[in-house]
Tab-separated table of C-alpha atoms and ligand atoms in Angstrom:
chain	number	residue	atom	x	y	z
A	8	UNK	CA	-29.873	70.685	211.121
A	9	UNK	CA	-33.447	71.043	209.384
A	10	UNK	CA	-34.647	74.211	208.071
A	11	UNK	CA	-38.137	75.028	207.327
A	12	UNK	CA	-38.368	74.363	203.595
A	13	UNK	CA	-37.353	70.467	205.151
A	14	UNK	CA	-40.299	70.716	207.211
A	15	UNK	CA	-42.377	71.596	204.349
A	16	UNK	CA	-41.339	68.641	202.243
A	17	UNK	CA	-41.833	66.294	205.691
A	18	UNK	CA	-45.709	67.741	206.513
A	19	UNK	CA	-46.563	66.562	202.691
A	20	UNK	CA	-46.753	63.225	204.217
A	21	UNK	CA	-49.319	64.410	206.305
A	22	UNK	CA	-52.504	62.967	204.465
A	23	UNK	CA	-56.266	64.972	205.016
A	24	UNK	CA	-58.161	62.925	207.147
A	25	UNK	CA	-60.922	63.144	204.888
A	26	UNK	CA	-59.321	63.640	201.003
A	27	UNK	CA	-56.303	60.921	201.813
A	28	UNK	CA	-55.594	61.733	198.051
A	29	UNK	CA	-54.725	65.391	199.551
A	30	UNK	CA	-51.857	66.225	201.904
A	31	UNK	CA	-52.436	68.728	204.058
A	32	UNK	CA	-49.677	71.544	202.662
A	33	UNK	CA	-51.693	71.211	198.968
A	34	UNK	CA	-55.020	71.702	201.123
A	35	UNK	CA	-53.356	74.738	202.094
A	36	UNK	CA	-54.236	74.008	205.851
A	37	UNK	CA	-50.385	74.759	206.911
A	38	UNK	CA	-49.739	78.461	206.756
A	39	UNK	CA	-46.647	78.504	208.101
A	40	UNK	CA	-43.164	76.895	209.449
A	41	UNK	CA	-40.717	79.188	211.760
A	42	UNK	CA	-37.908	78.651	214.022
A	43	UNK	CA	-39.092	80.682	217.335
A	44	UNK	CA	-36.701	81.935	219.720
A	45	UNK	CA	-39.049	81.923	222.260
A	46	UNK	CA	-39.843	78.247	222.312
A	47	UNK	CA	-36.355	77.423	221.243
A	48	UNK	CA	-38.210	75.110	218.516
A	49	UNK	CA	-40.220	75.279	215.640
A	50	UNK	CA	-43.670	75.719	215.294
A	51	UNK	CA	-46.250	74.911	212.539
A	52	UNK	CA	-48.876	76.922	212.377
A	53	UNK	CA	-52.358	75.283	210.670
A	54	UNK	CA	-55.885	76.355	209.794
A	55	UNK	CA	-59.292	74.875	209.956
A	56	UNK	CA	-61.022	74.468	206.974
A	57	UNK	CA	-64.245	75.162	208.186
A	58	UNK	CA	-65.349	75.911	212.119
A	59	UNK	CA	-66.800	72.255	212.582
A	60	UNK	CA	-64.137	70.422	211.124
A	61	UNK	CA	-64.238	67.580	212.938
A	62	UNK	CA	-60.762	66.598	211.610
A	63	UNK	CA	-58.789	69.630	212.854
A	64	UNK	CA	-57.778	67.284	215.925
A	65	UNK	CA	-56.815	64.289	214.433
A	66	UNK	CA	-55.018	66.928	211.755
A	67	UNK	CA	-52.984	68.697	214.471
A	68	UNK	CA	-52.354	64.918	215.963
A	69	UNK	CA	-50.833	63.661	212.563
A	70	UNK	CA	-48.687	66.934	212.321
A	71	UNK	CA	-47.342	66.339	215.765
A	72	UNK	CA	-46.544	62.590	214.776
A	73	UNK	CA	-45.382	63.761	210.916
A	74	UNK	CA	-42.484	66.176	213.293
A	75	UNK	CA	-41.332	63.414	215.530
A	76	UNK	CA	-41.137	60.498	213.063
A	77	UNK	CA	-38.359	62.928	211.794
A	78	UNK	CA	-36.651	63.552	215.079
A	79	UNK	CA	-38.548	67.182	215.871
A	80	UNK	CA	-40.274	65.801	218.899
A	81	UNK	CA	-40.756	69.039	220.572
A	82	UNK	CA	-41.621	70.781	217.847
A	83	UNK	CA	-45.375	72.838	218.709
A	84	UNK	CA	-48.475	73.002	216.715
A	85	UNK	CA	-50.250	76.299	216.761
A	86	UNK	CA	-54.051	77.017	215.414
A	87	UNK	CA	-55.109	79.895	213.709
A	88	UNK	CA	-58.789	81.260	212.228
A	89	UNK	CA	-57.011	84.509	210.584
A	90	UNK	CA	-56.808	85.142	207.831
A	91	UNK	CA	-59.721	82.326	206.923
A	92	UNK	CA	-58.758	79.450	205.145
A	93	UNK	CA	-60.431	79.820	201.446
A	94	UNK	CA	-60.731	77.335	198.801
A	95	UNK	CA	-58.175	79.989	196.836
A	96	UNK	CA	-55.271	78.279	198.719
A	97	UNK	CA	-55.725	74.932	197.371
A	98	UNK	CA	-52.954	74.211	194.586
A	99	UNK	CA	-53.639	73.544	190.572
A	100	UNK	CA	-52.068	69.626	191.726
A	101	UNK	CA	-54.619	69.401	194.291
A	102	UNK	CA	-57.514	70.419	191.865
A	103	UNK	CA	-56.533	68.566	189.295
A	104	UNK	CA	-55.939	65.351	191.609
A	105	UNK	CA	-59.465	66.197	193.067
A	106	UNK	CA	-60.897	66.015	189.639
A	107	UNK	CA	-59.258	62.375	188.580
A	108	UNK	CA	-60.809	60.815	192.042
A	109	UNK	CA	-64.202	62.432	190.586
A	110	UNK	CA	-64.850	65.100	192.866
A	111	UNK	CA	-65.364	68.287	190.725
A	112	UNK	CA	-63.026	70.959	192.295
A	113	UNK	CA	-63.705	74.554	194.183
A	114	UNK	CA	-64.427	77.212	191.190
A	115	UNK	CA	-62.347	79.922	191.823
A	116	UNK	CA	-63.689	82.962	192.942
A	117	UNK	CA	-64.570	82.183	196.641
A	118	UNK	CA	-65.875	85.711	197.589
A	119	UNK	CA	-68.988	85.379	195.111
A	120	UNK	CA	-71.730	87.135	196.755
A	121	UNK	CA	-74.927	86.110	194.396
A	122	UNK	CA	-74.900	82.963	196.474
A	123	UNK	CA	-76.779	85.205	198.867
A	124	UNK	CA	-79.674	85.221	196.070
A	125	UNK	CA	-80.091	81.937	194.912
A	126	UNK	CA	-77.672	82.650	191.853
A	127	UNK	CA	-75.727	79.158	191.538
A	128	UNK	CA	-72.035	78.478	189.430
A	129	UNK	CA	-72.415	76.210	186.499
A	130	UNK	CA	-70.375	73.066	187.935
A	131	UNK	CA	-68.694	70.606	185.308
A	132	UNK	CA	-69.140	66.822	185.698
A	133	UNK	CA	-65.871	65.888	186.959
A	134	UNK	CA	-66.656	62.284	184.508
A	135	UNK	CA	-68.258	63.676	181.336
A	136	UNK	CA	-67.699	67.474	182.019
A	137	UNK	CA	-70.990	68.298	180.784
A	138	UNK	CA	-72.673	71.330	182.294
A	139	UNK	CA	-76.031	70.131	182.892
A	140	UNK	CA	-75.869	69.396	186.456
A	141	UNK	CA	-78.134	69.594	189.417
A	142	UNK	CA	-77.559	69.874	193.151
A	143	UNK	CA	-78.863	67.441	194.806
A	144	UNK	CA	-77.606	68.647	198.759
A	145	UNK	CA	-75.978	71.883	199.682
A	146	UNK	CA	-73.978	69.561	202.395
A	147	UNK	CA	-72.137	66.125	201.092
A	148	UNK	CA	-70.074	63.843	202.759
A	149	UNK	CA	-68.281	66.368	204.433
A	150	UNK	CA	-69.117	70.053	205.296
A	151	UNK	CA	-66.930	71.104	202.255
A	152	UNK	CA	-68.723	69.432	199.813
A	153	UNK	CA	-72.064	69.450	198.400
A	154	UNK	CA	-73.512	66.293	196.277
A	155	UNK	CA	-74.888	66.759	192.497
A	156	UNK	CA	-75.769	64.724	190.173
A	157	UNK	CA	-74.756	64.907	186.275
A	158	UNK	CA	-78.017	65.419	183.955
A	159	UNK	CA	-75.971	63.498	181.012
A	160	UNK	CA	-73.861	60.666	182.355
A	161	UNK	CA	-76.179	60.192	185.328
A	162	UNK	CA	-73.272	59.861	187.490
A	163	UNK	CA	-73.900	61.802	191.140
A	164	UNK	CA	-70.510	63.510	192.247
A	165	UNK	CA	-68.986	65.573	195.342
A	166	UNK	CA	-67.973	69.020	194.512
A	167	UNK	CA	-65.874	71.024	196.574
A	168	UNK	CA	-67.636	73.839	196.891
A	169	UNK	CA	-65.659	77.098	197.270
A	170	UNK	CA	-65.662	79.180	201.018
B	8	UNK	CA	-56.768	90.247	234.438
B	9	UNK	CA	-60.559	91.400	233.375
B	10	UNK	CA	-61.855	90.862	230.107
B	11	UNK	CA	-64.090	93.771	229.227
B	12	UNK	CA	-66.173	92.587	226.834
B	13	UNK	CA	-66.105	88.945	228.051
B	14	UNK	CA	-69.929	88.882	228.509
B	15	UNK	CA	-70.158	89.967	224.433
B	16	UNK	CA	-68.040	87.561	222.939
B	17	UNK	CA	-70.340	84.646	225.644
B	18	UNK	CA	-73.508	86.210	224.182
B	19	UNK	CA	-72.536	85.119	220.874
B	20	UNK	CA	-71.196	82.250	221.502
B	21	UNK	CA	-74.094	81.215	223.863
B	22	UNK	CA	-76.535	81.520	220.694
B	23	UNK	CA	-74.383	79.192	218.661
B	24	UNK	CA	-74.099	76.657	221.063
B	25	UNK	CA	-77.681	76.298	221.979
B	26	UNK	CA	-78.491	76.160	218.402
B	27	UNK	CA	-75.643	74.144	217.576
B	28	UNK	CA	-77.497	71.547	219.993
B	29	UNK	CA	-80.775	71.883	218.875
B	30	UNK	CA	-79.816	71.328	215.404
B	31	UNK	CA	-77.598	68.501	216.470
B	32	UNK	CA	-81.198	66.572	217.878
B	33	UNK	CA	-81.785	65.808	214.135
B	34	UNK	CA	-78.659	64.096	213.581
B	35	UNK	CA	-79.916	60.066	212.453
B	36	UNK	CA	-83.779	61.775	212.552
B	37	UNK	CA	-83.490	63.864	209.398
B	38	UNK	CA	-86.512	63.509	207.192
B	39	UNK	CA	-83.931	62.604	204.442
B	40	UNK	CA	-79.760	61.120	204.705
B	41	UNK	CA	-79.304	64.520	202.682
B	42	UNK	CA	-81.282	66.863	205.150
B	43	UNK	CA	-79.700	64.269	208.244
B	44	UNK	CA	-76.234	65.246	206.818
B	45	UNK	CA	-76.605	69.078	206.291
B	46	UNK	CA	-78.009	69.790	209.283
B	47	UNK	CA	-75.492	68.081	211.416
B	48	UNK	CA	-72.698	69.980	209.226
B	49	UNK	CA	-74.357	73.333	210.148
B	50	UNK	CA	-74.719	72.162	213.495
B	51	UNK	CA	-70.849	71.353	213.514
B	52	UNK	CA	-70.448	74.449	212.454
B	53	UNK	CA	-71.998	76.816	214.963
B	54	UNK	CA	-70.475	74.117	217.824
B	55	UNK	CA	-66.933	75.147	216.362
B	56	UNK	CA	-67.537	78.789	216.181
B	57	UNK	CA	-68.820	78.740	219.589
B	58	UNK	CA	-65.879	77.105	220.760
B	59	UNK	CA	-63.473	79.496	219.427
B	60	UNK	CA	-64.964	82.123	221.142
B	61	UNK	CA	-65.132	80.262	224.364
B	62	UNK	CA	-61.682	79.421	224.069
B	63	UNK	CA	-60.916	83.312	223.672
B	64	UNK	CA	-62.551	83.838	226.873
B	65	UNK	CA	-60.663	81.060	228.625
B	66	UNK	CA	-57.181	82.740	227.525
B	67	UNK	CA	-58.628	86.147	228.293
B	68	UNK	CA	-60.473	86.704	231.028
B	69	UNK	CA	-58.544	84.890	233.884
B	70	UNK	CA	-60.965	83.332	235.701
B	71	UNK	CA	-59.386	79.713	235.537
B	72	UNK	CA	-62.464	78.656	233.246
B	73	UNK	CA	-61.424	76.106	230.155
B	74	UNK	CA	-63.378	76.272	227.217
B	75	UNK	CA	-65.625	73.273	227.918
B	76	UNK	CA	-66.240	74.765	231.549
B	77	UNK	CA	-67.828	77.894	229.668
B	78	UNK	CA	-70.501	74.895	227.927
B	79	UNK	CA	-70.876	72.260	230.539
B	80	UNK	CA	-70.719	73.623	233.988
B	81	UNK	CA	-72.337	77.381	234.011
B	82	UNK	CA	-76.580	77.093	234.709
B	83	UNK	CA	-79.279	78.307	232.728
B	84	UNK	CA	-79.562	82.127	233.934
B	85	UNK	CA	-75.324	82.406	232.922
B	86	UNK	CA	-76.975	81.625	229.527
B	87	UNK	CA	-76.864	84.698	227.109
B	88	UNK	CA	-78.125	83.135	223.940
B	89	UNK	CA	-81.683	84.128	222.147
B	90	UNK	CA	-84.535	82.803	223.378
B	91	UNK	CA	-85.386	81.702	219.323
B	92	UNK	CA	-82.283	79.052	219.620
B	93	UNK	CA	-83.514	77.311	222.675
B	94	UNK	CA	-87.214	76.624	221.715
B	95	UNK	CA	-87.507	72.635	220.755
B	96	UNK	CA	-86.643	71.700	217.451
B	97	UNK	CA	-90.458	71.193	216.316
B	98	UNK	CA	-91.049	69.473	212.846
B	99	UNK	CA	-88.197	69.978	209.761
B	100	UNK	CA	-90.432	72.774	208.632
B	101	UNK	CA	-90.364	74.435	212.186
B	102	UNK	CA	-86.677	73.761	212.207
B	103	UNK	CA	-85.917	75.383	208.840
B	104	UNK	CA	-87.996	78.328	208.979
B	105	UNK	CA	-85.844	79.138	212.483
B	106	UNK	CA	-82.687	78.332	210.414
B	107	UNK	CA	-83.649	80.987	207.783
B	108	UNK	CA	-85.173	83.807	210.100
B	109	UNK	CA	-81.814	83.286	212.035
B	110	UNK	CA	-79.002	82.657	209.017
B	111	UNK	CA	-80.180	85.943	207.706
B	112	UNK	CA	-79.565	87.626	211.122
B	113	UNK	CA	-76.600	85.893	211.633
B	114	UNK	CA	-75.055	86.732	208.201
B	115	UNK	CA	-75.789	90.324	208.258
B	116	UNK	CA	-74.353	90.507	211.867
B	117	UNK	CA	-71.214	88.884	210.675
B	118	UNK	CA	-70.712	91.094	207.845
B	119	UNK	CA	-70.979	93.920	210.501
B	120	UNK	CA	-69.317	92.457	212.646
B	121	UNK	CA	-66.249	92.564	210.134
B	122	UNK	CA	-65.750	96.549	210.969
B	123	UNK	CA	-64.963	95.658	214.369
B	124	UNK	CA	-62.327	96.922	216.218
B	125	UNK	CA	-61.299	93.999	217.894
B	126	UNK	CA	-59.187	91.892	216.522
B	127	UNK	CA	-60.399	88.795	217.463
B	128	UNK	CA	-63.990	89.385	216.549
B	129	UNK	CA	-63.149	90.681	212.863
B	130	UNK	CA	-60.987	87.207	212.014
B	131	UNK	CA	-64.049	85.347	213.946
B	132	UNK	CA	-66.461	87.141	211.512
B	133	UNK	CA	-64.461	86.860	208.240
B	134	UNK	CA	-63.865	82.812	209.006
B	135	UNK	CA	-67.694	82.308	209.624
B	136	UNK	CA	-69.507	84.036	207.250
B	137	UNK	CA	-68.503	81.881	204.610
B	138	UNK	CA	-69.983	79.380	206.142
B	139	UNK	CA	-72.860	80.880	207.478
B	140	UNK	CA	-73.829	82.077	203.477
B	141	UNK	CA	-74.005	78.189	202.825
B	142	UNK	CA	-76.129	77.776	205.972
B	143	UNK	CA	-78.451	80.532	205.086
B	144	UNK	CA	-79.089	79.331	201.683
B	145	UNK	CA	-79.798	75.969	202.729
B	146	UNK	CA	-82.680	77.162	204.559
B	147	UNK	CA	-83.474	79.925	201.494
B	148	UNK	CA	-83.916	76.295	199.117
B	149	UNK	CA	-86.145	74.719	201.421
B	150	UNK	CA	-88.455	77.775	202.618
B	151	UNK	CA	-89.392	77.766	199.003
B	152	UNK	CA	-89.345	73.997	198.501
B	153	UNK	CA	-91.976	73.664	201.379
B	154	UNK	CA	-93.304	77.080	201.104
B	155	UNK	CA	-94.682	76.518	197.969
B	156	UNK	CA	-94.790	72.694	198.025
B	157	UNK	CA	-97.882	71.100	198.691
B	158	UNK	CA	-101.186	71.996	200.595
B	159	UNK	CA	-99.304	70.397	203.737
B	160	UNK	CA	-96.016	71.390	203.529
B	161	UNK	CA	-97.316	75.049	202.959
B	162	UNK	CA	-99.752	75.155	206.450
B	163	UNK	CA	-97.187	73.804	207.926
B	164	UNK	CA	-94.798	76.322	207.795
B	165	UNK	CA	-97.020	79.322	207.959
B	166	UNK	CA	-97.838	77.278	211.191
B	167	UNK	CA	-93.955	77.440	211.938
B	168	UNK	CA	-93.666	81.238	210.962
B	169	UNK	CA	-96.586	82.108	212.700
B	170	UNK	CA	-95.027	80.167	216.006
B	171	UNK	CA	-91.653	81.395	215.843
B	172	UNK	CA	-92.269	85.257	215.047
B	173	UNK	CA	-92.493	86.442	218.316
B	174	UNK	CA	-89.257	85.204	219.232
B	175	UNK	CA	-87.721	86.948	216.174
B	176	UNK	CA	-87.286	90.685	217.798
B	177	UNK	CA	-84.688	89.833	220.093
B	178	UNK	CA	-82.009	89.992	217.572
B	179	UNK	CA	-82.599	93.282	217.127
B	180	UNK	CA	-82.725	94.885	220.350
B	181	UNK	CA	-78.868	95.156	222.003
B	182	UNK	CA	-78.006	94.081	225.839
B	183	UNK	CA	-76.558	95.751	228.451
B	184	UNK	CA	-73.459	93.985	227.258
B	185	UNK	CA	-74.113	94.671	223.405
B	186	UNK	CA	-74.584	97.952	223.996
B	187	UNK	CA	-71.391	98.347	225.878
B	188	UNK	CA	-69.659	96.880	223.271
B	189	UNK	CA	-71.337	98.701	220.216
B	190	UNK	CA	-69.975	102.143	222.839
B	191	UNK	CA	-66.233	101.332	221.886
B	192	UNK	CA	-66.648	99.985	218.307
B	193	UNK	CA	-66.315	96.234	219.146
B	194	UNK	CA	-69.940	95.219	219.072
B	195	UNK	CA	-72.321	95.411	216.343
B	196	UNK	CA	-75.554	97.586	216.369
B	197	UNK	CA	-78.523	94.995	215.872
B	198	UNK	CA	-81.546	97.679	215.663
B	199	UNK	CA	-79.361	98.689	212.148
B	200	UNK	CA	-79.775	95.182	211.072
B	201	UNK	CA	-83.612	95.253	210.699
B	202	UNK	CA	-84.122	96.776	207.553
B	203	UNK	CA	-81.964	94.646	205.610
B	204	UNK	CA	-83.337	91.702	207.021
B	205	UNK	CA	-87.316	92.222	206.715
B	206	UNK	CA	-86.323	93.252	203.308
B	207	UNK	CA	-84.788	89.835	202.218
B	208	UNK	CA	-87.560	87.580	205.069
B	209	UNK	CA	-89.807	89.617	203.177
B	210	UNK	CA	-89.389	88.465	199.969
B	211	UNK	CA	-88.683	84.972	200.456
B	212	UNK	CA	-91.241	84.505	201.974
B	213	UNK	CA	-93.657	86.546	199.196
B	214	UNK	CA	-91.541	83.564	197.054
B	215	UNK	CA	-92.198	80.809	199.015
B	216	UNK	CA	-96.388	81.862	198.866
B	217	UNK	CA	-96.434	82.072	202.649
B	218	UNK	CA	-98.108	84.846	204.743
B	219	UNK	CA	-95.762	87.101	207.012
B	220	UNK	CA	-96.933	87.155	210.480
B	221	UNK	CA	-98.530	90.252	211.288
B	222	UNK	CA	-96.126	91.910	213.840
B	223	UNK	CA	-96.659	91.035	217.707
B	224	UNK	CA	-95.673	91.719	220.748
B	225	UNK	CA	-91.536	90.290	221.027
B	226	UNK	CA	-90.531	88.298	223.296
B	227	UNK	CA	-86.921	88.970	225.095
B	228	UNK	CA	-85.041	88.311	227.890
B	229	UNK	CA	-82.629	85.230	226.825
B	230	UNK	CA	-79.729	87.841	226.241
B	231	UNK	CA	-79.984	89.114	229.739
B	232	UNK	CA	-80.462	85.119	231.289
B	233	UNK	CA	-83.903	85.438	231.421
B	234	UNK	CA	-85.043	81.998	229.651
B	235	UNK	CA	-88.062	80.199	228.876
B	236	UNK	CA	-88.528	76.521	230.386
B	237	UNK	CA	-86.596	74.850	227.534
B	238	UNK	CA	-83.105	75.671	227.935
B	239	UNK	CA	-83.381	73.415	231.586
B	240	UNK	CA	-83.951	70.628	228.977
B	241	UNK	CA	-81.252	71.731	226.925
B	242	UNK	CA	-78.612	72.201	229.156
B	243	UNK	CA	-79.665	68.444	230.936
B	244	UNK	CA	-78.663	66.430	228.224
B	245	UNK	CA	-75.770	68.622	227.123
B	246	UNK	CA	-74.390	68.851	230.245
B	247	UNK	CA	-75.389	65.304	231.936
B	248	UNK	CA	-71.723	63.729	231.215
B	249	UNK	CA	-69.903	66.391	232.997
B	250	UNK	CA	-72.147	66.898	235.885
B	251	UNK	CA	-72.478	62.927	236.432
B	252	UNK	CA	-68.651	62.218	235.724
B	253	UNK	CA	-66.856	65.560	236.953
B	254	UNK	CA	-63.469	66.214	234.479
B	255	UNK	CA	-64.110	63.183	232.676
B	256	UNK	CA	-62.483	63.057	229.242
B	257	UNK	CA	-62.320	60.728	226.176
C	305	ZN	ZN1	-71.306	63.507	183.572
């Protein structure tokens, strides 16, 4: 019989769609695995990310998938938007694996409100970590990043910008 | 089972989704792959807040709608949104300067919005906020960029603010249905929201060396389904798929 710290270690496998280097428990996208009596089964219970993730499907699909290849075929999938999912969640091994692909990670800090007046973090150059960088696009290649360029190794990087 | 503030939660929702859609138009059109990409983000954005409300409505109010039902099969005068979010997308100036006269709405209502008393409403609020701060200062960065850019890019969007103005006072006046909700604590006042937002429109766009339009008479009506000619264009090519191919699915 499983318990839920097994089902932990088994959604690990579970890659993000979009960061494959990222699983989704270290993206901090599962929030929680119980045993209800109600169902009689267990029931993960994820997050989006942000409201137009276009990846929450395919997510909740490889979850599903991720629970049967290890015999918990009727285990259920729930969705939640409460609390919101925040950049906090993501783990130090997540960051620093983040930062060895080259995508500078989330400061910490995610309820900074001087965003609201044009007052931007200094973001290190995930290569050279020099602090002269620019933004070059609020949005990147996903809706959780934005792109920047570094003003000393030239290099342009993602960062994952913190919500 | 009646949902009692079912028309509230489709009055927000309605707003995202139009705009949502309009944005959407500029996806493989930006001016820029940058400007292409963040737009369609933000449009991704307000599509997936919409939905969740939608979806709350669907489990709520009991009348054997689905979520997609609430966007592709109700006509233009079920419509609740503003009439600001249906007007056509115009040039990227028009379409930024309605991105910032809305994002600052839109945050301010959220952040009210967070005091309400329903449940639902105060997780939808906390969740979207943070991404609606990265929407609005998107559009901050490029009301100044343009603003006070060149010769061109500055007529043209005093051209765009002048245009757009008189749609602006409908976010501040509440519904029938807003103001039922505001009665119980669920909904948020809009007429408080003025102040803080012609004090920050104000200023960017004293920034951005642009002109604020001198105040008109408003326009209103989209809250209550009254709508101007373009949501019919709208809704055709949002809707065309499920009202050719009835229940289709992919
Ligand atoms: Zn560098």
């Amino acid at each position: 019989m499983v318990n839920a710290d097994d089902i932990w270690k088994f959604l690990e496998e579970v890659e993000d769609p979009e960061i494959p280097i990222l699983n989704v428990v270290e993206m901090g996208i599962v929030r929680d695995v119980q045993w209800r009596e109600v169902h009689n089964n267990w029931v993960v219970t994820i997050t989006p990310t942000y409201s137009g993730c276009p990846a929450m499907k395919t997510i909740e699909e490889d979850v599903m998938q991720c629970l049967a290849d290890h015999g918990l075929n009727e285990a259920k999938v729930e969705t939640i938007l409460s609390p919101p999912w925040t950049t906090d969640w993501m783990t130090a091994e997540a960051c620093e694996k983040l930062r060895q692909t080259g995508i500078a990670p989330p400061e910490k800090n995610s309820a900074d409100k001087g965003l609201l007046m044009g007052v931007r973090k200094e973001i290190k150059c995930p290569r050279c970590h020099s602090k002269q960088t620019t933004m070059v696009s609020q949005f990147g290649s996903t809706a959780c990043k934005s792109l920047y360029k570094c003003n000393d190794c030239l290099e342009p990087f993602d960062y994952f910008k913190c919500i | 089972m009646i949902m009692k503030h079912r028309d509230y939660y489709l009055t927000i929702a309605d707003t995202l989704l139009i705009l949502g859609q309009r944005l959407s138009e500029w996806c493989g059109h930006g001016p820029a792959i940058e400007e292409d990409i963040a737009l369609s983000n933000v449009a991704l954005d307000y599509i997936g807040q919409a939905t969740a409300l939608y979806k709350e409505v669907s489990e709520k109010a009991g009348e054997g709608k689905s979520e997609d039902d609430y966007a592709f099969l109700r006509d233009a005068w079920e419509f609740k949104n503003l009439l600001l979010v249906e007007l056509p997308k115009g040039d990227y100036g028009y379409t930024i300067a309605r991105q910032f006269l809305f994002s600052t709405w839109y945050y301010h209502f959220l952040e009210a919005l967070h005091n309400s008393k329903d449940e639902f409403l105060k997780g939808f609020a906390a969740k979207s906020i943070k991404e609606v701060k990265y929407h609005f200062q998107h559009s901050r960065d490029w009301m100044l960029r343009l603003g006070a850019g060149t010769e061109e890019s500055n007529s043209r969007m005093q051209a765009a603010l002048n245009e757009i103005w008189e749609f602006t006072g409908e976010m501040f006046i509440n519904s029938k249905a807003e103001l039922e909700a505001i009665a119980d604590g669920t909904g948020v006042d809009n007429a408080k929201l003025l102040d803080v937002w012609q004090r920050i429109v104000g200023a960017v766009i004293q920034e951005a060396e642009l002109t604020l339009p001198s105040d008109a008479w408003m326009q209103k009506g989209g809250k209550e389904g009254k709508h101007s000619e373009h949501i019919g264009f709208v809704l055709a090519e949002m809707q065309f798929l499920q009202r050719a191919y009835p229940g289709s699915k992919w």
